[in-house]
XYZ file of C-alpha atoms in Angstrom:
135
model
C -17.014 17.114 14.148
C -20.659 17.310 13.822
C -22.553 17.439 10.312
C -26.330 16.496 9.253
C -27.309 16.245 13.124
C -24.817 13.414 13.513
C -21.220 13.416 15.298
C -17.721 11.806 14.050
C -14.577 11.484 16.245
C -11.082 11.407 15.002
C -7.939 10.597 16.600
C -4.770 9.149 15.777
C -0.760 7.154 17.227
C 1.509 9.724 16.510
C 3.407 6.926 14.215
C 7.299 7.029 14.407
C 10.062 7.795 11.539
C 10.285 7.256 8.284
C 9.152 3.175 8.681
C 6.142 3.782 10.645
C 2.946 6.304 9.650
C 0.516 7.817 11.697
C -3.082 6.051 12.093
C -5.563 8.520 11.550
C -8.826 6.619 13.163
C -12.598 8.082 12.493
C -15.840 6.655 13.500
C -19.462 7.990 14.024
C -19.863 8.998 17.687
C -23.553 9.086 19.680
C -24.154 9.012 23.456
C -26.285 6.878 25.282
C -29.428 8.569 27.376
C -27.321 8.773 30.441
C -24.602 10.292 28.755
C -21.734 7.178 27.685
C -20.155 7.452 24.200
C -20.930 4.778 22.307
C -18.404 4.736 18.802
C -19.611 3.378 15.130
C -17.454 1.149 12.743
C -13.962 2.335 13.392
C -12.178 3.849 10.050
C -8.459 3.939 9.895
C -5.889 5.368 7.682
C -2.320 5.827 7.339
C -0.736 9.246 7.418
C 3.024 9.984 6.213
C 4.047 13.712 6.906
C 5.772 15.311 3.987
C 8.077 17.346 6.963
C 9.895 16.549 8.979
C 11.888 14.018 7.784
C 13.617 12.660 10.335
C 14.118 9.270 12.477
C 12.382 11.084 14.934
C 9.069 12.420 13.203
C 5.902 12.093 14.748
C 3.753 12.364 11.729
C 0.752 13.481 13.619
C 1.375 15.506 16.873
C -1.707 17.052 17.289
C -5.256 17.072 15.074
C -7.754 20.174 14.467
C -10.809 19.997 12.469
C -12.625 22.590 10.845
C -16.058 23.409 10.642
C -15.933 21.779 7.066
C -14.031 19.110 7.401
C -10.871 19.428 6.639
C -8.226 17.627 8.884
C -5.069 19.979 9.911
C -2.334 17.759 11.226
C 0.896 19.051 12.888
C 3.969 17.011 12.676
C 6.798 17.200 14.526
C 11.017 15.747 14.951
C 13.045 16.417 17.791
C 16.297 15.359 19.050
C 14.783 15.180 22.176
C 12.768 16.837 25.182
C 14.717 19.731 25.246
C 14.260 20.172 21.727
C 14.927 22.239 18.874
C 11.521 20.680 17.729
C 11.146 20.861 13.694
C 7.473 21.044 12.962
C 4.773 21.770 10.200
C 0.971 21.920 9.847
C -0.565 20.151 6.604
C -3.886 20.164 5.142
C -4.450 16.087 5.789
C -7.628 15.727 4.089
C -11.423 15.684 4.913
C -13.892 13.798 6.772
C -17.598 14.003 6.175
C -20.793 12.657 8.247
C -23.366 11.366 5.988
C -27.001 11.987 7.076
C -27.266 8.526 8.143
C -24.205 8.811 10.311
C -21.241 7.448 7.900
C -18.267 8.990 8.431
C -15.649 9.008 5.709
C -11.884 10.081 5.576
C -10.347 11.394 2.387
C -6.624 12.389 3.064
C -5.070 14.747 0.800
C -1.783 14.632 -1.327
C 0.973 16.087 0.739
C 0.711 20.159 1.459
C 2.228 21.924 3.976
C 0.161 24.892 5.248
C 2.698 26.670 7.678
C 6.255 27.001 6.874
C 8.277 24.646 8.750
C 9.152 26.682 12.257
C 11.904 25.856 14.638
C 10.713 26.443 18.608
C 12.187 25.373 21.639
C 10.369 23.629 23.956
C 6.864 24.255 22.183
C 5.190 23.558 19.192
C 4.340 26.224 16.415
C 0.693 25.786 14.858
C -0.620 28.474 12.777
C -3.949 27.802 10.670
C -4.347 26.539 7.497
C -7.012 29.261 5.886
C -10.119 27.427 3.794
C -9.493 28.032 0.371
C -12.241 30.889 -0.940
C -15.762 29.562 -2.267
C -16.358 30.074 -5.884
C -19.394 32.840 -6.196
């Protein structure tokens, strides 16, 4: 994500069931003259997906952000790696890049973007539209 000039990265563990969250990490990202990331103080917060709810969950599967900010998560359950897979996209929050380079996370109550989707052998992941800008 890139904001004032400056860069943030964001990744996360994919955390496991009901007794273990996600990690959601953030930190401000620059790169050395000849070219090696170098990674600010590392930020980290948990994530619990509000679907699935299974033993099986992965409460962040894959991450998207937007040009604004806001953190789309998918989640996902499975009984295994043939699937049915049970997954959802949520709204997870925000992260901003202050002009000094700060990057902050600000996760979101629990919102489900996508209806929950049953695939076989692939993950759904439909968009999560900004909401409209008051004129």
């Amino acid at each position: 994500m890139a904001r004032n000039g400056r860069l943030a990265a964001l990744w996360a563990d994919r955390g496991a069931g009901p007794d273990r969250p996600a990690t959601l990490y953030a930190a401000p990202l620059s790169f050395a003259p000849w070219g090696q990331p170098q990674f600010g103080s590392v930020t980290r917060r948990a994530y619990r997906a509000a679907y699935p709810a299974a033993d099986s969950t992965r409460h962040i599967s894959d991450i998207s952000v937007t040009d604004t900010g806001r953190i789309l998560v998918s989640s996902a359950a499975d009984a295994g790696d043939d699937g049915p897979f049970d997954s959802a996209v949520s709204d997870a929050g925000r992260v901003t890049v202050s002009a000094d380079g700060r990057v902050r996370v600000t996760l979101a109550a629990a919102r489900r973007c996508s209806p929950p989707s049953r695939a076989t052998r692939s993950k759904e992941w439909s968009a999560c539209p900004d909401p409209p800008t008051p004129s």
